């Protein structure tokens, strides 16, 4: 990507036949904006992507956008490189692979599922009803991926709607209340509800113990597999589930690890070990090429300390705190991977340990490379 | 440090007798400014420090500042924590330690030397004469440290003067020319001249091959032990040399490694190994307490690529490129150290490999901790 | 000022005898920081100022700071120039002037008063008790200035304490509640309470109608003469009152006007007209020299519109909204004054009309210039 | 515009028949990016605009972009509102107006011309050949506009190509030299060459005295009617000329004034007076609706002073200097206009007086409003 509107790499893969646009089920990418409210690199990329896919599929760009979840995180601070992952799903028989067994011994391969919840009204955003809607969509995406056992799920991306001033006013006029009329705060509540929904669907949170007052309050409730974003551009919850399943073939696998804090280098090593990749201390040689995607979710510690020492991310009027933490985590994870194409996203409330986050890696099996 | 003017920690050490202000020979610190031209956290810290030491020593603050080099780098991006290192030198007999031998087998201990060059006129800054002045001051600081062999030197900090508009005008009126009248560019030339001067003094560059046209041009000429800053606040070159020497006692040692690029995690592991500290992948337990200081010098790769992938640091109008790279390197090195008190400074022209930099660590011997 | 620690201009005035440090009663200044939580230019200036005055008065810097209110606003966006106003008060007889009558016909001259409220506990900040404390201090400062009639007051600067995390925790442990534990929000509440306190003391708000729920809620309640800042560095409310009084002599006068919005150029013209200065469209000739100080308080319109068109200040993740609005108002007011030494401060809740603010000008009478 | 990709207002005008897409000859707009190298709001707007117009005209977006100059300036600092001006040209007979005579007495009306120079090779950019190419294109655009007398030209917008690293390397391989290989510097040289080209075509600079060494060096050479931007997205010079001509009808007129510095409020009043609009001090009532476009070009004074007082724009590492100056000028001009839809662009080398710039206003005649 030479800029956020540059889809020439995907266009080339499509025109040379490597990617069938009909097989594209989801896109996750990192664009070089500021990652904030006025980050228009996400909209620019989406317009260019949906124009490209729409042209190939004979659909209007808006129609494409309603079928294919596209989750973007702005901000390539520090060493990070703008890039995007295109998830394709091919019917069995076309590209089946037997190779995975040799590497992982269980015949499981990367499985992908997507789902859309019903529209979430403004009065429901960031509340118990929102949690239940997300949980339902996660279960639907699991079914779409052919995954029964929550233990086989390693990554759940949710793009959740938030409350805008206009939506809040409409809800109030209709006699409802909203959790907050502030767009930024409602995004945090929506992310929290999304994480609770994932935790519910994966059995990390018992539905009987669901209490919406715990949202943004009890940070011991979390999901190590949730990666939630929220924005004004959606009105329902879009869900992408990644896991491993025997129902799938191919040489890709996914693994994840919680990160205890922003210095959790052992977690980075361990998630690679889960995929049979040794980083001592850095991934080297052909193993670099085995890694197909690295997804990190993180937060500046809201208590202002990292292992007892003060950090200055939260009090910086010049640089947004999320930009700071993405740059630091990007530097750490890229150093281990030996590659700067890392997806790092902030806003990790209830997603992994408080003050830390989650790392997810998708990699090819060893024997596949020839 | 709760803010850049907070010297309460040093004041407490002085008042409780742990630090004798007469033994303080140099201070190196990281303050929470933007690290740019308008970073006044460095001046604020210096005023507070020199007021404190001056009061203790019966000197005016300005007089203190002329005796004790104080080198500050602004910018605690990402996980970095504001902190400062106070270098003290005690006469032998008072605090001699025999312990180092057991750890390193050569009876060498951390040696510290300082020196000041003569005033560098504006017409000399960033030229061959500047290089020779710095080389002379480095040799003087080595002598002050009692180090004969350049191989025993592991870190040379130089604070070099630059050309300001006023100084340039005065020089031109007096019939001289200056390398540039632009303050920012002259700082880069001054850093380059400083690095060349260190390389000359340490035998990394042959004086016969010194050509001032290579400054900021031939990046194959570099010193792995140079750490240069430049600013309007000095009119001569202030030099701090750190090395290991048998003439010194104490349980501290210093080591360094060049960093090939911004992802050079192996270099971080190796510099620790040089000090007998294992990071697998992170420093743990009592080893964390052994580390007394970590100093990193780095640069955003000026060719725009890191291991073949585009980075966006150099084209960002919102965040200065040096802030980006400090955040990324800070995240990487802090992850290995398990500690966020890392000195990371940008502007590394000719200081370590092009596109990379240098890492230096000061640590205590193992047996010393009880 | 060449930098925030440069007090050389005041030092020169003191050493040449133009300013007697014993007559200094208050300082108001604009420093070149970011104006946010991590703006340390204010602390740097204060340390340098109090060191200078303390040395001249034989006082410790901390003692000086408790006697002389020093109100600083960080941020010299756009054309604004860093500068400070030093308010001196001389006993009658020494520098009495009869000239004012000729210009303004009422023998009134600039009057200055200062006062400090008792310490405001964390549980009181941003509540009705805080409002009453400020009102009391304003009345005390009016008395100090010798002003009886609230109509003679044209400017009331209050520096109010806020709630820090530490203060909040201590209050909660002692069994109290706080209005908010978020430092930034508590600063907004403190500014609101300060503005209500000024309105109360000046008769703009009836004490019987004081309801703390109106703070940051009912923006129709406001004072056109309040200029409030809030910070962690004070624990009581420091108040500076400027007005016109027959009890004072000298050739200075003060006037103020509310600004309806960020485009209120007529208000700028009108406040000058109140002082007999014509701006058509710009102040020219000797009138430029008559202006001794210009103080502006303003806010980005929180509804996102200015005269019906969208502004982007509130949604900018790169530049803080207060920096935006200071730059715009600074450009407007400096254009009328023909001078860039304008004090422009944000955070104008309840200070002037909602979405607008207040402008105050101090100027010399015409006949005084010879 | 709710965001940089929002062309709904133009789409509505087209679909309701108010704007015939075949009549659109140029677009000039202000988008809410940072105005720097990584401002992608310009590309986003252009993609959305050309997609809209292309659909309406049956052309590919790329083809549209080659026919219709679209000049965007990023950065809506302070009070500025994102907006765009669409210039339409209708054949005589369709929309002729006799009304202009009554207002201005000379039967002249706004005339618009566009032209494209041949491709400018990298080795020509920023040199005398570039100046001549621009001059030729300006003359062609004047002819296109039906303007013979340079005195009738009031605004010349040029979008000039610059040297990129890739273009520089290709030129060097082909045996040529380039004025600089640094993209940012080459943009400044390209703007300077553009301004010289405009000055040449309008007779402000004598061709015999053209010396390319004066580019970015002799700032006494300038054009009060030049507005130049430079970017990597063009390979030839795109020119838009605005003037007044008897060959045109309609109720619009254009006028311009040089601005001596960033405080030149009189120039703003005078350009309005040239159009029969009184600002005392602000445009009021129906006159606000008469103003169809305001275009300002400006620069932070490179000597660091405005009317003798220091400004801090050039030394700010947090906010780019062009962002500062756009915010200040935007505040000043919007205050006079009573409207925040002002096009303010930086990078004004040789465009208006050094340290100042140019203001251009397009307005309707008085009698036309009914």
Coordinates of N, CA, C and O in Angstrom, one line a residue, chain D residues 87-207:
Chain D
X87 N -16.7 25.4 -10.0 CA -16.8 26.5 -11.0 C -17.4 25.9 -12.2 O -17.0 24.9 -12.8
X88 N -18.5 26.5 -12.6 CA -19.3 26.0 -13.8 C -19.2 27.1 -14.9 O -19.2 28.3 -14.6
X89 N -19.2 26.7 -16.1 CA -19.2 27.6 -17.2 C -20.3 27.3 -18.2 O -20.3 26.1 -18.7
X90 N -21.2 28.2 -18.4 CA -22.3 27.9 -19.3 C -22.2 28.7 -20.6 O -21.8 29.9 -20.6
X91 N -22.5 28.1 -21.7 CA -22.5 28.8 -23.0 C -23.4 30.0 -23.0 O -24.5 30.0 -22.4
X92 N -23.0 31.1 -23.6 CA -23.8 32.3 -23.6 C -25.2 32.0 -24.2 O -25.3 31.2 -25.1
X93 N -26.1 32.7 -23.7 CA -27.5 32.5 -24.1 C -28.3 31.8 -23.1 O -29.5 32.1 -22.8
X94 N -27.6 30.8 -22.5 CA -28.4 30.0 -21.5 C -28.7 30.8 -20.2 O -29.7 30.6 -19.7
X95 N -27.7 31.5 -19.8 CA -27.9 32.1 -18.4 C -27.3 33.5 -18.4 O -26.8 34.0 -17.4
X96 N -27.4 34.2 -19.5 CA -26.8 35.6 -19.6 C -27.5 36.5 -18.6 O -28.7 36.4 -18.3
X97 N -26.7 37.4 -18.1 CA -27.3 38.3 -17.1 C -26.8 39.7 -17.4 O -25.7 40.0 -17.8
X98 N -27.8 40.7 -17.3 CA -27.4 42.1 -17.6 C -27.2 42.8 -16.4 O -26.8 44.0 -16.4
X99 N -27.3 42.2 -15.3 CA -27.3 42.9 -14.0 C -26.0 43.5 -13.6 O -26.0 44.5 -12.8
X100 N -24.9 43.0 -14.1 CA -23.7 43.4 -13.5 C -23.4 44.9 -13.8 O -22.8 45.5 -13.0
X101 N -23.8 45.4 -14.9 CA -23.5 46.7 -15.2 C -23.9 47.7 -14.1 O -23.2 48.6 -13.7
X102 N -25.1 47.5 -13.6 CA -25.7 48.4 -12.6 C -24.7 48.5 -11.4 O -24.5 49.6 -10.9
X103 N -24.1 47.4 -11.1 CA -23.3 47.4 -9.9 C -21.9 48.0 -10.1 O -21.4 48.8 -9.3
X104 N -21.3 47.5 -11.2 CA -19.9 47.8 -11.3 C -19.6 48.8 -12.5 O -18.5 49.2 -12.7
X105 N -20.6 49.0 -13.3 CA -20.5 50.1 -14.3 C -19.6 49.8 -15.5 O -19.4 50.6 -16.4
X106 N -19.1 48.6 -15.6 CA -18.2 48.3 -16.7 C -18.6 47.0 -17.5 O -17.9 46.5 -18.3
X107 N -19.8 46.5 -17.2 CA -20.3 45.3 -17.9 C -19.3 44.1 -17.8 O -19.4 43.1 -18.6
X108 N -18.4 44.1 -16.9 CA -17.5 42.9 -16.8 C -18.1 41.9 -15.8 O -18.8 42.3 -14.8
X109 N -17.8 40.7 -16.0 CA -18.3 39.6 -15.1 C -17.2 38.6 -14.9 O -16.2 38.6 -15.7
X110 N -17.3 37.8 -13.9 CA -16.3 36.7 -13.6 C -16.1 35.9 -14.9 O -17.0 35.3 -15.5
X111 N -14.8 35.7 -15.2 CA -14.3 34.9 -16.3 C -13.4 33.8 -15.8 O -12.6 34.0 -14.9
X112 N -13.6 32.6 -16.3 CA -12.8 31.4 -15.8 C -12.2 30.8 -17.0 O -12.8 30.5 -18.0
X113 N -10.9 30.5 -16.8 CA -10.2 29.7 -17.9 C -9.3 28.7 -17.2 O -8.8 28.9 -16.1
X114 N -9.1 27.6 -17.9 CA -8.2 26.5 -17.4 C -7.2 26.1 -18.6 O -7.5 26.3 -19.7
X115 N -6.1 25.6 -18.2 CA -5.1 25.1 -19.1 C -4.2 24.1 -18.4 O -4.1 24.1 -17.2
X116 N -3.6 23.2 -19.3 CA -2.6 22.3 -18.8 C -1.4 22.5 -19.6 O -1.4 22.5 -20.8
X117 N -0.2 22.5 -18.9 CA 1.1 22.6 -19.6 C 1.5 21.3 -20.1 O 0.9 20.3 -19.7
X118 N 2.5 21.2 -20.9 CA 3.0 19.8 -21.2 C 3.6 19.2 -19.9 O 3.8 19.9 -18.9
X119 N 3.9 17.9 -20.0 CA 4.5 17.2 -18.8 C 5.8 17.9 -18.5 O 6.6 18.3 -19.4
X120 N 6.1 18.2 -17.2 CA 7.3 18.8 -16.8 C 8.3 17.7 -16.3 O 8.1 17.1 -15.2
X121 N 9.4 17.5 -17.0 CA 10.3 16.4 -16.5 C 11.0 16.8 -15.2 O 11.1 18.0 -14.9
X122 N 11.4 15.8 -14.5 CA 12.0 16.0 -13.1 C 13.2 17.0 -13.2 O 13.3 17.8 -12.3
X123 N 14.0 16.9 -14.3 CA 15.1 17.8 -14.3 C 14.8 19.3 -14.6 O 15.6 20.2 -14.5
X124 N 13.5 19.5 -15.0 CA 13.1 20.9 -15.3 C 12.4 21.5 -14.0 O 12.4 22.7 -13.9
X125 N 11.8 20.7 -13.2 CA 11.1 21.2 -12.0 C 11.9 22.2 -11.2 O 13.1 21.9 -10.9
X126 N 11.3 23.3 -10.9 CA 12.0 24.3 -10.0 C 13.1 25.0 -10.7 O 13.9 25.6 -10.0
X127 N 13.1 25.1 -12.0 CA 14.1 25.8 -12.7 C 13.5 26.7 -13.8 O 12.2 26.8 -13.9
X128 N 14.3 27.4 -14.5 CA 13.8 28.4 -15.5 C 12.8 27.8 -16.5 O 11.8 28.4 -16.8
X129 N 13.1 26.6 -16.9 CA 12.2 25.9 -17.9 C 10.8 25.7 -17.3 O 9.8 25.8 -18.0
X130 N 10.8 25.5 -16.0 CA 9.5 25.3 -15.3 C 8.7 26.6 -15.3 O 7.5 26.7 -15.5
X131 N 9.5 27.7 -15.0 CA 8.9 29.0 -15.0 C 8.2 29.3 -16.3 O 7.1 29.7 -16.4
X132 N 8.9 29.0 -17.4 CA 8.4 29.3 -18.8 C 7.2 28.5 -19.1 O 6.2 28.9 -19.7
X133 N 7.2 27.2 -18.7 CA 6.1 26.3 -18.9 C 4.8 26.8 -18.2 O 3.7 26.8 -18.8
X134 N 5.0 27.3 -17.0 CA 3.8 27.8 -16.2 C 3.3 29.1 -16.9 O 2.1 29.3 -17.1
X135 N 4.3 29.9 -17.3 CA 3.9 31.2 -18.0 C 3.0 30.9 -19.2 O 2.0 31.5 -19.5
X136 N 3.5 29.9 -20.0 CA 2.7 29.5 -21.2 C 1.3 29.0 -20.9 O 0.4 29.4 -21.5
X137 N 1.3 28.2 -19.8 CA -0.1 27.7 -19.5 C -1.0 28.8 -18.9 O -2.2 28.8 -19.1
X138 N -0.4 29.8 -18.2 CA -1.2 30.9 -17.7 C -1.8 31.7 -18.9 O -3.0 32.0 -18.9
X139 N -0.9 31.9 -19.9 CA -1.4 32.7 -21.1 C -2.5 31.9 -21.8 O -3.5 32.4 -22.2
X140 N -2.3 30.6 -21.8 CA -3.4 29.7 -22.5 C -4.7 29.8 -21.7 O -5.8 29.9 -22.3
X141 N -4.6 29.8 -20.4 CA -5.8 29.8 -19.5 C -6.4 31.2 -19.6 O -7.7 31.3 -19.6
X142 N -5.6 32.3 -19.8 CA -6.2 33.6 -20.0 C -7.0 33.6 -21.3 O -8.1 34.1 -21.4
X143 N -6.4 33.0 -22.3 CA -7.1 33.0 -23.6 C -8.4 32.2 -23.5 O -9.4 32.6 -24.0
X144 N -8.3 31.1 -22.8 CA -9.5 30.2 -22.6 C -10.6 31.0 -21.9 O -11.8 30.8 -22.1
X145 N -10.1 32.0 -21.0 CA -11.1 32.8 -20.3 C -11.5 34.0 -21.0 O -12.4 34.7 -20.6
X146 N -10.9 34.2 -22.2 CA -11.2 35.4 -23.0 C -10.7 36.7 -22.3 O -11.4 37.8 -22.5
X147 N -9.6 36.6 -21.6 CA -9.0 37.8 -21.0 C -7.8 38.2 -21.7 O -6.9 37.4 -21.9
X148 N -7.7 39.4 -22.2 CA -6.5 39.9 -22.9 C -5.6 40.7 -22.0 O -4.4 40.5 -22.0
X149 N -6.2 41.5 -21.2 CA -5.4 42.4 -20.3 C -5.0 41.8 -19.0 O -5.9 41.4 -18.2
X150 N -3.7 41.6 -18.7 CA -3.4 41.0 -17.4 C -4.0 41.7 -16.2 O -4.2 41.1 -15.2
X151 N -4.3 43.0 -16.4 CA -4.9 43.7 -15.3 C -6.3 43.2 -14.9 O -6.8 43.4 -13.8
X152 N -6.9 42.5 -15.8 CA -8.2 41.9 -15.5 C -8.1 40.5 -14.8 O -9.1 39.9 -14.5
X153 N -6.9 40.0 -14.7 CA -6.7 38.7 -14.0 C -6.5 39.0 -12.5 O -5.8 39.9 -12.1
X154 N -7.3 38.3 -11.6 CA -7.2 38.5 -10.2 C -6.8 37.3 -9.4 O -6.5 37.4 -8.2
X155 N -6.7 36.2 -10.0 CA -6.3 34.9 -9.3 C -5.9 33.9 -10.3 O -6.5 33.6 -11.3
X156 N -4.7 33.4 -10.0 CA -4.2 32.3 -10.8 C -3.8 31.1 -9.9 O -2.8 31.2 -9.2
X157 N -4.5 30.0 -10.0 CA -4.2 28.9 -9.2 C -3.4 27.9 -10.1 O -3.8 27.6 -11.2
X158 N -2.2 27.5 -9.6 CA -1.4 26.5 -10.4 C -1.1 25.3 -9.5 O -0.8 25.5 -8.3
X159 N -1.3 24.2 -10.0 CA -1.0 22.9 -9.3 C 0.2 22.4 -10.1 O 0.1 21.9 -11.2
X160 N 1.4 22.4 -9.5 CA 2.6 22.1 -10.2 C 3.2 20.8 -9.7 O 3.1 20.4 -8.5
X161 N 3.8 20.0 -10.6 CA 4.5 18.7 -10.2 C 5.7 19.0 -9.4 O 6.3 20.1 -9.5
X162 N 6.2 18.0 -8.6 CA 7.4 18.1 -7.9 C 8.3 16.9 -8.2 O 8.0 16.1 -9.0
X163 N 9.5 16.9 -7.6 CA 10.4 15.8 -7.8 C 10.2 14.8 -6.7 O 10.3 15.1 -5.5
X164 N 9.9 13.5 -7.1 CA 9.9 12.5 -6.1 C 11.2 11.7 -6.1 O 12.0 11.9 -7.1
X165 N 11.5 10.9 -5.1 CA 12.7 10.1 -5.1 C 12.8 9.3 -6.4 O 13.8 9.2 -7.0
X166 N 11.7 8.7 -6.8 CA 11.7 7.8 -8.0 C 12.0 8.6 -9.2 O 12.8 8.2 -10.1
X167 N 11.3 9.8 -9.3 CA 11.5 10.6 -10.5 C 12.9 11.1 -10.6 O 13.5 11.2 -11.7
X168 N 13.5 11.5 -9.4 CA 14.8 12.0 -9.4 C 15.8 10.9 -9.8 O 16.7 11.2 -10.6
X169 N 15.6 9.7 -9.3 CA 16.5 8.6 -9.7 C 16.5 8.3 -11.2 O 17.5 8.1 -11.9
X170 N 15.3 8.3 -11.8 CA 15.1 8.1 -13.2 C 15.9 9.2 -14.0 O 16.6 8.9 -15.0
X171 N 15.7 10.4 -13.5 CA 16.3 11.6 -14.3 C 17.9 11.4 -14.2 O 18.6 11.7 -15.2
X172 N 18.4 11.1 -13.0 CA 19.8 11.0 -12.9 C 20.3 9.8 -13.7 O 21.4 10.0 -14.4
X173 N 19.6 8.7 -13.7 CA 20.0 7.6 -14.6 C 20.1 8.0 -16.1 O 20.9 7.5 -16.8
X174 N 19.2 8.9 -16.4 CA 19.2 9.4 -17.8 C 20.2 10.5 -18.1 O 20.2 11.1 -19.2
X175 N 21.0 10.8 -17.1 CA 22.1 11.7 -17.3 C 21.7 13.2 -17.0 O 22.5 14.1 -17.2
X176 N 20.6 13.4 -16.3 CA 20.2 14.7 -15.9 C 20.5 15.0 -14.5 O 20.8 14.1 -13.7
X177 N 20.4 16.3 -14.1 CA 20.5 16.6 -12.7 C 19.2 17.2 -12.2 O 18.4 17.7 -13.1
X178 N 18.9 17.1 -10.9 CA 17.6 17.7 -10.4 C 18.0 18.8 -9.4 O 19.0 18.8 -8.8
X179 N 17.0 19.7 -9.3 CA 17.3 20.9 -8.4 C 17.5 20.4 -6.9 O 18.2 20.9 -6.1
X180 N 16.7 19.3 -6.6 CA 16.8 18.7 -5.3 C 16.1 17.3 -5.4 O 15.2 17.2 -6.1
X181 N 16.6 16.3 -4.6 CA 16.0 15.0 -4.6 C 15.0 14.9 -3.5 O 14.3 13.9 -3.3
X182 N 15.0 15.9 -2.6 CA 14.1 15.9 -1.5 C 12.7 16.4 -1.9 O 12.5 17.5 -2.4
X183 N 11.7 15.5 -1.7 CA 10.3 15.9 -2.2 C 9.8 17.2 -1.6 O 9.3 18.0 -2.3
X184 N 10.0 17.4 -0.3 CA 9.5 18.6 0.3 C 10.1 19.8 -0.2 O 9.5 20.8 -0.5
X185 N 11.4 19.8 -0.4 CA 12.1 21.0 -0.9 C 11.7 21.2 -2.4 O 11.6 22.4 -2.8
X186 N 11.6 20.1 -3.1 CA 11.2 20.3 -4.5 C 9.8 20.9 -4.6 O 9.5 21.6 -5.6
X187 N 9.0 20.6 -3.7 CA 7.6 21.3 -3.7 C 7.8 22.8 -3.5 O 7.0 23.5 -4.1
X188 N 8.7 23.2 -2.6 CA 8.9 24.6 -2.4 C 9.4 25.3 -3.7 O 9.0 26.3 -4.1
X189 N 10.4 24.6 -4.3 CA 11.0 25.1 -5.6 C 9.9 25.2 -6.7 O 9.8 26.1 -7.5
X190 N 9.0 24.1 -6.7 CA 8.0 24.1 -7.7 C 7.0 25.2 -7.5 O 6.5 25.9 -8.4
X191 N 6.7 25.5 -6.2 CA 5.7 26.6 -5.9 C 6.4 28.0 -6.3 O 5.7 28.8 -6.9
X192 N 7.7 28.1 -6.0 CA 8.4 29.3 -6.4 C 8.4 29.5 -7.9 O 8.1 30.5 -8.5
X193 N 8.7 28.4 -8.7 CA 8.7 28.4 -10.1 C 7.3 28.8 -10.7 O 7.1 29.6 -11.6
X194 N 6.3 28.2 -10.0 CA 4.9 28.6 -10.4 C 4.6 30.0 -10.2 O 4.0 30.7 -11.1
X195 N 5.0 30.6 -9.1 CA 4.8 32.0 -8.8 C 5.5 32.9 -9.8 O 5.0 33.9 -10.3
X196 N 6.8 32.5 -10.1 CA 7.5 33.3 -11.1 C 6.8 33.2 -12.5 O 6.8 34.2 -13.2
X197 N 6.3 32.0 -12.8 CA 5.6 31.8 -14.1 C 4.4 32.7 -14.2 O 4.1 33.4 -15.2
X198 N 3.6 32.8 -13.1 CA 2.5 33.7 -13.1 C 2.9 35.2 -13.2 O 2.4 35.9 -14.0
X199 N 4.0 35.5 -12.5 CA 4.5 36.9 -12.6 C 4.9 37.3 -14.0 O 4.7 38.4 -14.5
X200 N 5.5 36.3 -14.7 CA 6.0 36.5 -16.0 C 4.8 36.7 -16.9 O 4.7 37.7 -17.7
X201 N 3.8 35.9 -16.8 CA 2.6 35.9 -17.7 C 1.8 37.2 -17.5 O 1.2 37.8 -18.4
X202 N 1.8 37.7 -16.3 CA 1.0 38.9 -16.0 C 1.9 40.2 -16.1 O 1.4 41.3 -15.7
X203 N 3.1 40.0 -16.5 CA 3.9 41.2 -16.7 C 4.5 41.8 -15.4 O 5.0 42.9 -15.4
X204 N 4.4 41.0 -14.3 CA 5.0 41.5 -13.0 C 6.5 41.3 -13.0 O 7.2 41.8 -12.2
X205 N 7.0 40.4 -13.8 CA 8.4 40.0 -13.9 C 8.8 40.1 -15.4 O 8.1 39.5 -16.2
X206 N 9.9 40.8 -15.7 CA 10.4 40.9 -17.0 C 11.2 39.6 -17.4 O 12.0 39.2 -16.7
X207 N 10.8 39.0 -18.5 CA 11.5 37.8 -18.9 C 13.0 37.9 -19.0 O 13.8 37.0 -18.7

